[in-house]
Amino acid sequence: MLKAFLIPLAGLSAASLAHAAPSACQGPNEATCMFEAIWEAAGVLPPEKQARVQAAFLETVGRSGDAALLQSWQSRLGAPAHHRTPQVDYAGQQAEAVVAESGWSGFEQRARAGAAPFNIGRPEIMAAGVRLATDAATQRRLIDAMFDLAQTKVTRGGLGDDFEKGDFGHALAELSMQRCDLASFDRAVALTAAPGSLRYALWRGRITGDAGQLAARIRSEGDADDTRHVRNALEGYGPVAALGYCRR
C-alpha cells in the first residue's frame, strides 16, 4: 500500500522539479534572460568576489546596445555609469606595421618564420592580420597558415611541441565565431586547452543561433570559490550580445 502511494508521489515530485527547472532563454528578451542567468551564477560568490566581476558584467551588458537594460542593472547593482578606457590593440598595431613594411606575402613569411614581431604573440598578431585583410583570398591564406602552425611539431628528441597550439586554437575559434564559420570553429576549438568550456559553447551558439539554450548550464555551474565561471559566461555571451546571431 505504501509503495503504491509513493510511486505517484515520486512522479509528482519529478514533474514539479521539471516544471521548476530553469528554462532556456529565447525570443526578443533573450539577452535580458541571459544576463539574469549570469548574475544568478554570480550570486553564489561571496560579496568581495561579486564586486570583482561587477564591472565586467556591466560592460558586457552595455555591449548589447540596450541602454534601458544597462540602466536597470546599474540601478539594481548600485553602480554608476562607467566607461572603461579602450584597451590598446597591440596585435592590430603590429599587424598594420608589418603589412605596411612587407606587404601580405612578407606578413605570412615573417609569421611562419616566427620573426619579429611574431616571436611574441604570433597567434594574436596573425588573427589581427586576418581582420585587417580586405580580400577573402588573403584571409583564407592566413587562416590556413594559422592552422598549419598550430599543428604539433616533432622535436629532435622525438617529442611533440605544442607550444602555441592552444593559443592558435583560441585565436582561430574567436575568428571563426566572428566570421560565422562553423566548420573552422569546431576544428579550432579542438586545438584549445579547454574545448568543452562554457565560453566556446556560447561562441558556437552564436553561429548555430541557440546560445540561449545554455542558460541552465550557466546557472547550475556557478562556483562559489572562483569567478572564472562567471567570466567565461560573460566572455562567451558578450559577442552574442554585441553582434547578434549569424545568419543561417
PDB file of C-alpha atoms in Angstrom:
ATOM      1  CA  MET A   1       0.000   0.000   0.000  1.00  0.00           C
ATOM      2  CA  LEU A   2       2.807   2.379   0.942  1.00  0.00           C
ATOM      3  CA  LYS A   3       4.661   1.521  -2.272  1.00  0.00           C
ATOM      4  CA  ALA A   4       1.554   2.276  -4.338  1.00  0.00           C
ATOM      5  CA  PHE A   5       1.320   5.689  -2.652  1.00  0.00           C
ATOM      6  CA  LEU A   6       4.997   6.559  -3.101  1.00  0.00           C
ATOM      7  CA  ILE A   7       5.147   5.830  -6.837  1.00  0.00           C
ATOM      8  CA  PRO A   8       2.672   8.544  -7.907  1.00  0.00           C
ATOM      9  CA  LEU A   9       4.184  10.884  -5.303  1.00  0.00           C
ATOM     10  CA  ALA A  10       7.621  10.396  -6.835  1.00  0.00           C
ATOM     11  CA  GLY A  11       6.143  11.092 -10.232  1.00  0.00           C
ATOM     12  CA  LEU A  12       4.578  14.305  -8.992  1.00  0.00           C
ATOM     13  CA  SER A  13       7.876  15.369  -7.427  1.00  0.00           C
ATOM     14  CA  ALA A  14       9.773  14.773 -10.647  1.00  0.00           C
ATOM     15  CA  ALA A  15       7.168  16.679 -12.622  1.00  0.00           C
ATOM     16  CA  SER A  16       7.302  19.555 -10.161  1.00  0.00           C
ATOM     17  CA  LEU A  17      11.080  19.694 -10.346  1.00  0.00           C
ATOM     18  CA  ALA A  18      10.999  19.615 -14.131  1.00  0.00           C
ATOM     19  CA  HIS A  19       8.473  22.440 -14.133  1.00  0.00           C
ATOM     20  CA  ALA A  20      10.614  24.461 -11.718  1.00  0.00           C
ATOM     21  CA  ALA A  21      13.878  23.840 -13.588  1.00  0.00           C
ATOM     22  CA  PRO A  22      15.331  26.941 -15.269  1.00  0.00           C
ATOM     23  CA  SER A  23      14.286  27.086 -18.895  1.00  0.00           C
ATOM     24  CA  ALA A  24      16.291  28.259 -21.870  1.00  0.00           C
ATOM     25  CA  CYS A  25      16.400  31.925 -22.812  1.00  0.00           C
ATOM     26  CA  GLN A  26      14.617  32.545 -26.101  1.00  0.00           C
ATOM     27  CA  GLY A  27      12.921  35.214 -28.145  1.00  0.00           C
ATOM     28  CA  PRO A  28      13.240  39.005 -28.039  1.00  0.00           C
ATOM     29  CA  ASN A  29      14.022  39.003 -24.314  1.00  0.00           C
ATOM     30  CA  GLU A  30      16.854  36.514 -24.604  1.00  0.00           C
ATOM     31  CA  ALA A  31      19.582  38.989 -23.583  1.00  0.00           C
ATOM     32  CA  THR A  32      17.628  40.093 -20.510  1.00  0.00           C
ATOM     33  CA  CYS A  33      17.161  36.455 -19.524  1.00  0.00           C
ATOM     34  CA  MET A  34      20.793  35.516 -20.162  1.00  0.00           C
ATOM     35  CA  PHE A  35      22.195  38.362 -18.093  1.00  0.00           C
ATOM     36  CA  GLU A  36      19.820  37.379 -15.314  1.00  0.00           C
ATOM     37  CA  ALA A  37      21.198  33.828 -15.518  1.00  0.00           C
ATOM     38  CA  ILE A  38      24.786  35.076 -15.448  1.00  0.00           C
ATOM     39  CA  TRP A  39      24.186  37.263 -12.405  1.00  0.00           C
ATOM     40  CA  GLU A  40      22.363  34.382 -10.737  1.00  0.00           C
ATOM     41  CA  ALA A  41      25.547  32.349 -11.213  1.00  0.00           C
ATOM     42  CA  ALA A  42      27.490  35.250  -9.689  1.00  0.00           C
ATOM     43  CA  GLY A  43      25.097  35.180  -6.749  1.00  0.00           C
ATOM     44  CA  VAL A  44      26.850  32.164  -5.231  1.00  0.00           C
ATOM     45  CA  LEU A  45      30.090  34.164  -4.957  1.00  0.00           C
ATOM     46  CA  PRO A  46      30.947  35.931  -1.707  1.00  0.00           C
ATOM     47  CA  PRO A  47      30.399  39.728  -1.833  1.00  0.00           C
ATOM     48  CA  GLU A  48      34.041  40.622  -2.427  1.00  0.00           C
ATOM     49  CA  LYS A  49      34.219  38.307  -5.461  1.00  0.00           C
ATOM     50  CA  GLN A  50      30.910  39.573  -6.802  1.00  0.00           C
ATOM     51  CA  ALA A  51      32.405  43.060  -6.658  1.00  0.00           C
ATOM     52  CA  ARG A  52      35.329  41.890  -8.797  1.00  0.00           C
ATOM     53  CA  VAL A  53      33.083  40.774 -11.670  1.00  0.00           C
ATOM     54  CA  GLN A  54      30.574  43.633 -11.467  1.00  0.00           C
ATOM     55  CA  ALA A  55      32.460  45.985 -13.815  1.00  0.00           C
ATOM     56  CA  ALA A  56      32.941  43.237 -16.436  1.00  0.00           C
ATOM     57  CA  PHE A  57      29.276  42.283 -16.098  1.00  0.00           C
ATOM     58  CA  LEU A  58      28.046  45.847 -16.680  1.00  0.00           C
ATOM     59  CA  GLU A  59      30.468  46.326 -19.557  1.00  0.00           C
ATOM     60  CA  THR A  60      29.097  43.202 -21.238  1.00  0.00           C
ATOM     61  CA  VAL A  61      25.501  44.344 -20.677  1.00  0.00           C
ATOM     62  CA  GLY A  62      26.494  47.639 -22.291  1.00  0.00           C
ATOM     63  CA  ARG A  63      27.752  45.796 -25.374  1.00  0.00           C
ATOM     64  CA  SER A  64      24.176  44.738 -26.064  1.00  0.00           C
ATOM     65  CA  GLY A  65      23.352  48.313 -27.060  1.00  0.00           C
ATOM     66  CA  ASP A  66      20.237  48.239 -24.865  1.00  0.00           C
ATOM     67  CA  ALA A  67      20.545  51.442 -22.848  1.00  0.00           C
ATOM     68  CA  ALA A  68      17.457  50.674 -20.760  1.00  0.00           C
ATOM     69  CA  LEU A  69      18.792  47.244 -19.818  1.00  0.00           C
ATOM     70  CA  LEU A  70      22.146  48.711 -18.814  1.00  0.00           C
ATOM     71  CA  GLN A  71      20.498  51.435 -16.764  1.00  0.00           C
ATOM     72  CA  SER A  72      18.310  48.923 -14.960  1.00  0.00           C
ATOM     73  CA  TRP A  73      21.336  46.816 -13.997  1.00  0.00           C
ATOM     74  CA  GLN A  74      23.307  49.866 -12.897  1.00  0.00           C
ATOM     75  CA  SER A  75      20.409  50.852 -10.663  1.00  0.00           C
ATOM     76  CA  ARG A  76      19.961  47.318  -9.368  1.00  0.00           C
ATOM     77  CA  LEU A  77      23.646  46.931  -8.521  1.00  0.00           C
ATOM     78  CA  GLY A  78      24.023  50.476  -7.238  1.00  0.00           C
ATOM     79  CA  ALA A  79      26.740  51.181  -9.777  1.00  0.00           C
ATOM     80  CA  PRO A  80      27.213  54.499 -11.591  1.00  0.00           C
ATOM     81  CA  ALA A  81      27.644  54.649 -15.341  1.00  0.00           C
ATOM     82  CA  HIS A  82      31.223  53.689 -16.070  1.00  0.00           C
ATOM     83  CA  HIS A  83      33.062  53.995 -19.361  1.00  0.00           C
ATOM     84  CA  ARG A  84      36.211  51.942 -19.482  1.00  0.00           C
ATOM     85  CA  THR A  85      39.220  53.305 -21.333  1.00  0.00           C
ATOM     86  CA  PRO A  86      39.589  51.365 -24.603  1.00  0.00           C
ATOM     87  CA  GLN A  87      42.458  48.903 -24.476  1.00  0.00           C
ATOM     88  CA  VAL A  88      45.400  49.437 -26.797  1.00  0.00           C
ATOM     89  CA  ASP A  89      45.189  46.996 -29.715  1.00  0.00           C
ATOM     90  CA  TYR A  90      48.798  45.851 -29.642  1.00  0.00           C
ATOM     91  CA  ALA A  91      48.250  42.971 -32.048  1.00  0.00           C
ATOM     92  CA  GLY A  92      46.408  45.196 -34.515  1.00  0.00           C
ATOM     93  CA  GLN A  93      49.159  47.807 -34.430  1.00  0.00           C
ATOM     94  CA  GLN A  94      51.828  45.180 -35.033  1.00  0.00           C
ATOM     95  CA  ALA A  95      49.882  43.644 -37.921  1.00  0.00           C
ATOM     96  CA  GLU A  96      49.414  47.020 -39.595  1.00  0.00           C
ATOM     97  CA  ALA A  97      53.113  47.831 -39.259  1.00  0.00           C
ATOM     98  CA  VAL A  98      54.231  44.530 -40.813  1.00  0.00           C
ATOM     99  CA  VAL A  99      51.809  44.839 -43.749  1.00  0.00           C
ATOM    100  CA  ALA A 100      52.917  48.426 -44.379  1.00  0.00           C
ATOM    101  CA  GLU A 101      56.549  47.342 -44.384  1.00  0.00           C
ATOM    102  CA  SER A 102      56.440  43.942 -46.081  1.00  0.00           C
ATOM    103  CA  GLY A 103      53.042  43.501 -47.735  1.00  0.00           C
ATOM    104  CA  TRP A 104      50.865  40.439 -47.259  1.00  0.00           C
ATOM    105  CA  SER A 105      53.395  37.967 -48.635  1.00  0.00           C
ATOM    106  CA  GLY A 106      56.015  39.310 -46.255  1.00  0.00           C
ATOM    107  CA  PHE A 107      53.497  39.198 -43.424  1.00  0.00           C
ATOM    108  CA  GLU A 108      52.910  35.489 -43.965  1.00  0.00           C
ATOM    109  CA  GLN A 109      56.611  34.703 -44.442  1.00  0.00           C
ATOM    110  CA  ARG A 110      57.624  36.504 -41.259  1.00  0.00           C
ATOM    111  CA  ALA A 111      54.762  34.909 -39.361  1.00  0.00           C
ATOM    112  CA  ARG A 112      55.685  31.391 -40.436  1.00  0.00           C
ATOM    113  CA  ALA A 113      59.332  32.036 -39.567  1.00  0.00           C
ATOM    114  CA  GLY A 114      58.474  33.487 -36.177  1.00  0.00           C
ATOM    115  CA  ALA A 115      60.497  36.615 -36.968  1.00  0.00           C
ATOM    116  CA  ALA A 116      59.879  39.825 -35.018  1.00  0.00           C
ATOM    117  CA  PRO A 117      57.263  40.884 -34.080  1.00  0.00           C
ATOM    118  CA  PHE A 118      55.841  37.351 -34.430  1.00  0.00           C
ATOM    119  CA  ASN A 119      58.283  35.998 -31.863  1.00  0.00           C
ATOM    120  CA  ILE A 120      55.820  37.249 -29.213  1.00  0.00           C
ATOM    121  CA  GLY A 121      52.051  36.838 -29.547  1.00  0.00           C
ATOM    122  CA  ARG A 122      52.157  35.281 -33.000  1.00  0.00           C
ATOM    123  CA  PRO A 123      48.608  33.819 -32.936  1.00  0.00           C
ATOM    124  CA  GLU A 124      47.086  37.153 -31.897  1.00  0.00           C
ATOM    125  CA  ILE A 125      49.028  39.187 -34.477  1.00  0.00           C
ATOM    126  CA  MET A 126      48.127  36.759 -37.247  1.00  0.00           C
ATOM    127  CA  ALA A 127      44.458  36.911 -36.224  1.00  0.00           C
ATOM    128  CA  ALA A 128      44.675  40.703 -36.325  1.00  0.00           C
ATOM    129  CA  GLY A 129      46.098  40.358 -39.825  1.00  0.00           C
ATOM    130  CA  VAL A 130      43.087  38.295 -40.914  1.00  0.00           C
ATOM    131  CA  ARG A 131      40.780  41.023 -39.621  1.00  0.00           C
ATOM    132  CA  LEU A 132      42.857  43.680 -41.370  1.00  0.00           C
ATOM    133  CA  ALA A 133      42.867  41.926 -44.755  1.00  0.00           C
ATOM    134  CA  THR A 134      40.157  43.122 -47.131  1.00  0.00           C
ATOM    135  CA  ASP A 135      40.063  40.243 -49.632  1.00  0.00           C
ATOM    136  CA  ALA A 136      38.819  36.738 -48.936  1.00  0.00           C
ATOM    137  CA  ALA A 137      41.802  35.020 -50.570  1.00  0.00           C
ATOM    138  CA  THR A 138      44.303  36.687 -48.232  1.00  0.00           C
ATOM    139  CA  GLN A 139      42.120  35.977 -45.216  1.00  0.00           C
ATOM    140  CA  ARG A 140      41.851  32.313 -46.169  1.00  0.00           C
ATOM    141  CA  ARG A 141      45.587  32.004 -46.786  1.00  0.00           C
ATOM    142  CA  LEU A 142      46.408  33.451 -43.365  1.00  0.00           C
ATOM    143  CA  ILE A 143      43.843  31.262 -41.616  1.00  0.00           C
ATOM    144  CA  ASP A 144      45.305  28.185 -43.318  1.00  0.00           C
ATOM    145  CA  ALA A 145      48.768  29.283 -42.169  1.00  0.00           C
ATOM    146  CA  MET A 146      47.486  29.597 -38.597  1.00  0.00           C
ATOM    147  CA  PHE A 147      46.083  26.075 -38.689  1.00  0.00           C
ATOM    148  CA  ASP A 148      49.383  24.812 -40.116  1.00  0.00           C
ATOM    149  CA  LEU A 149      51.389  26.483 -37.341  1.00  0.00           C
ATOM    150  CA  ALA A 150      49.043  25.096 -34.693  1.00  0.00           C
ATOM    151  CA  GLN A 151      49.924  21.502 -35.518  1.00  0.00           C
ATOM    152  CA  THR A 152      52.159  19.550 -33.160  1.00  0.00           C
ATOM    153  CA  LYS A 153      55.797  19.796 -34.172  1.00  0.00           C
ATOM    154  CA  VAL A 154      58.169  16.865 -33.621  1.00  0.00           C
ATOM    155  CA  THR A 155      61.364  17.903 -31.870  1.00  0.00           C
ATOM    156  CA  ARG A 156      64.794  16.352 -32.358  1.00  0.00           C
ATOM    157  CA  GLY A 157      64.216  14.236 -29.290  1.00  0.00           C
ATOM    158  CA  GLY A 158      61.088  12.798 -30.864  1.00  0.00           C
ATOM    159  CA  LEU A 159      58.720  14.623 -28.534  1.00  0.00           C
ATOM    160  CA  GLY A 160      55.727  16.707 -29.587  1.00  0.00           C
ATOM    161  CA  ASP A 161      55.957  20.501 -29.298  1.00  0.00           C
ATOM    162  CA  ASP A 162      52.549  22.070 -28.647  1.00  0.00           C
ATOM    163  CA  PHE A 163      53.952  25.429 -27.534  1.00  0.00           C
ATOM    164  CA  GLU A 164      51.435  27.598 -29.417  1.00  0.00           C
ATOM    165  CA  LYS A 165      48.736  25.056 -30.194  1.00  0.00           C
ATOM    166  CA  GLY A 166      46.244  26.221 -27.569  1.00  0.00           C
ATOM    167  CA  ASP A 167      46.826  29.912 -28.323  1.00  0.00           C
ATOM    168  CA  PHE A 168      46.320  29.348 -32.049  1.00  0.00           C
ATOM    169  CA  GLY A 169      43.204  27.322 -31.287  1.00  0.00           C
ATOM    170  CA  HIS A 170      41.737  30.139 -29.186  1.00  0.00           C
ATOM    171  CA  ALA A 171      42.576  32.832 -31.739  1.00  0.00           C
ATOM    172  CA  LEU A 172      41.129  30.740 -34.572  1.00  0.00           C
ATOM    173  CA  ALA A 173      37.996  29.910 -32.570  1.00  0.00           C
ATOM    174  CA  GLU A 174      37.339  33.611 -31.970  1.00  0.00           C
ATOM    175  CA  LEU A 175      37.951  34.424 -35.636  1.00  0.00           C
ATOM    176  CA  SER A 176      35.657  31.617 -36.778  1.00  0.00           C
ATOM    177  CA  MET A 177      32.919  32.728 -34.390  1.00  0.00           C
ATOM    178  CA  GLN A 178      33.149  36.281 -35.712  1.00  0.00           C
ATOM    179  CA  ARG A 179      33.148  35.031 -39.306  1.00  0.00           C
ATOM    180  CA  CYS A 180      30.262  32.590 -38.659  1.00  0.00           C
ATOM    181  CA  ASP A 181      32.320  29.645 -39.918  1.00  0.00           C
ATOM    182  CA  LEU A 182      31.106  26.597 -38.001  1.00  0.00           C
ATOM    183  CA  ALA A 183      33.432  24.053 -39.607  1.00  0.00           C
ATOM    184  CA  SER A 184      36.534  26.117 -38.851  1.00  0.00           C
ATOM    185  CA  PHE A 185      35.227  26.857 -35.369  1.00  0.00           C
ATOM    186  CA  ASP A 186      34.874  23.191 -34.448  1.00  0.00           C
ATOM    187  CA  ARG A 187      38.314  22.472 -35.881  1.00  0.00           C
ATOM    188  CA  ALA A 188      39.832  25.354 -33.905  1.00  0.00           C
ATOM    189  CA  VAL A 189      38.177  24.530 -30.580  1.00  0.00           C
ATOM    190  CA  ALA A 190      39.601  21.021 -30.751  1.00  0.00           C
ATOM    191  CA  LEU A 191      43.053  22.631 -30.581  1.00  0.00           C
ATOM    192  CA  THR A 192      42.353  24.617 -27.424  1.00  0.00           C
ATOM    193  CA  ALA A 193      43.265  23.646 -23.880  1.00  0.00           C
ATOM    194  CA  ALA A 194      39.608  23.504 -22.794  1.00  0.00           C
ATOM    195  CA  PRO A 195      37.391  22.576 -25.756  1.00  0.00           C
ATOM    196  CA  GLY A 196      34.393  21.891 -23.511  1.00  0.00           C
ATOM    197  CA  SER A 197      34.423  25.280 -21.810  1.00  0.00           C
ATOM    198  CA  LEU A 198      31.301  27.394 -21.469  1.00  0.00           C
ATOM    199  CA  ARG A 199      32.894  30.251 -23.386  1.00  0.00           C
ATOM    200  CA  TYR A 200      33.355  28.132 -26.507  1.00  0.00           C
ATOM    201  CA  ALA A 201      29.889  26.621 -26.140  1.00  0.00           C
ATOM    202  CA  LEU A 202      28.393  30.115 -26.144  1.00  0.00           C
ATOM    203  CA  TRP A 203      30.532  31.175 -29.102  1.00  0.00           C
ATOM    204  CA  ARG A 204      29.339  28.131 -31.001  1.00  0.00           C
ATOM    205  CA  GLY A 205      25.796  29.055 -30.021  1.00  0.00           C
ATOM    206  CA  ARG A 206      26.241  32.397 -31.784  1.00  0.00           C
ATOM    207  CA  ILE A 207      26.904  30.537 -35.036  1.00  0.00           C
ATOM    208  CA  THR A 208      24.121  27.982 -34.588  1.00  0.00           C
ATOM    209  CA  GLY A 209      21.637  30.505 -33.201  1.00  0.00           C
ATOM    210  CA  ASP A 210      20.931  28.894 -29.848  1.00  0.00           C
ATOM    211  CA  ALA A 211      23.233  30.341 -27.176  1.00  0.00           C
ATOM    212  CA  GLY A 212      20.153  30.847 -25.006  1.00  0.00           C
ATOM    213  CA  GLN A 213      19.914  27.082 -24.566  1.00  0.00           C
ATOM    214  CA  LEU A 214      22.919  27.341 -22.250  1.00  0.00           C
ATOM    215  CA  ALA A 215      21.130  29.402 -19.602  1.00  0.00           C
ATOM    216  CA  ALA A 216      20.576  26.365 -17.388  1.00  0.00           C
ATOM    217  CA  ARG A 217      24.253  25.437 -17.602  1.00  0.00           C
ATOM    218  CA  ILE A 218      25.242  28.985 -16.665  1.00  0.00           C
ATOM    219  CA  ARG A 219      23.056  28.825 -13.570  1.00  0.00           C
ATOM    220  CA  SER A 220      23.962  25.316 -12.492  1.00  0.00           C
ATOM    221  CA  GLU A 221      27.746  25.577 -12.818  1.00  0.00           C
ATOM    222  CA  GLY A 222      28.155  28.648 -10.612  1.00  0.00           C
ATOM    223  CA  ASP A 223      31.251  28.332  -8.425  1.00  0.00           C
ATOM    224  CA  ALA A 224      31.407  29.973  -5.007  1.00  0.00           C
ATOM    225  CA  ASP A 225      35.204  29.667  -4.889  1.00  0.00           C
ATOM    226  CA  ASP A 226      36.166  31.145  -8.257  1.00  0.00           C
ATOM    227  CA  THR A 227      34.997  33.908 -10.602  1.00  0.00           C
ATOM    228  CA  ARG A 228      36.139  32.061 -13.730  1.00  0.00           C
ATOM    229  CA  HIS A 229      32.721  30.577 -14.442  1.00  0.00           C
ATOM    230  CA  VAL A 230      31.071  33.999 -14.499  1.00  0.00           C
ATOM    231  CA  ARG A 231      33.894  35.486 -16.549  1.00  0.00           C
ATOM    232  CA  ASN A 232      33.639  32.614 -19.048  1.00  0.00           C
ATOM    233  CA  ALA A 233      29.904  33.249 -19.330  1.00  0.00           C
ATOM    234  CA  LEU A 234      30.497  36.958 -19.934  1.00  0.00           C
ATOM    235  CA  GLU A 235      33.282  36.361 -22.452  1.00  0.00           C
ATOM    236  CA  GLY A 236      31.122  33.772 -24.182  1.00  0.00           C
ATOM    237  CA  TYR A 237      27.878  35.709 -24.343  1.00  0.00           C
ATOM    238  CA  GLY A 238      29.479  39.112 -24.975  1.00  0.00           C
ATOM    239  CA  PRO A 239      29.842  38.623 -28.757  1.00  0.00           C
ATOM    240  CA  VAL A 240      26.255  37.355 -28.975  1.00  0.00           C
ATOM    241  CA  ALA A 241      25.025  40.463 -27.178  1.00  0.00           C
ATOM    242  CA  ALA A 242      27.185  42.783 -29.291  1.00  0.00           C
ATOM    243  CA  LEU A 243      26.973  41.156 -32.734  1.00  0.00           C
ATOM    244  CA  GLY A 244      23.757  39.155 -32.649  1.00  0.00           C
ATOM    245  CA  TYR A 245      23.406  35.744 -34.240  1.00  0.00           C
ATOM    246  CA  CYS A 246      24.886  34.600 -37.518  1.00  0.00           C
ATOM    247  CA  ARG A 247      22.514  34.411 -40.446  1.00  0.00           C
ATOM    248  CA  ARG A 248      21.612  30.876 -41.363  1.00  0.00           C
TER     249      ARG A 248
END
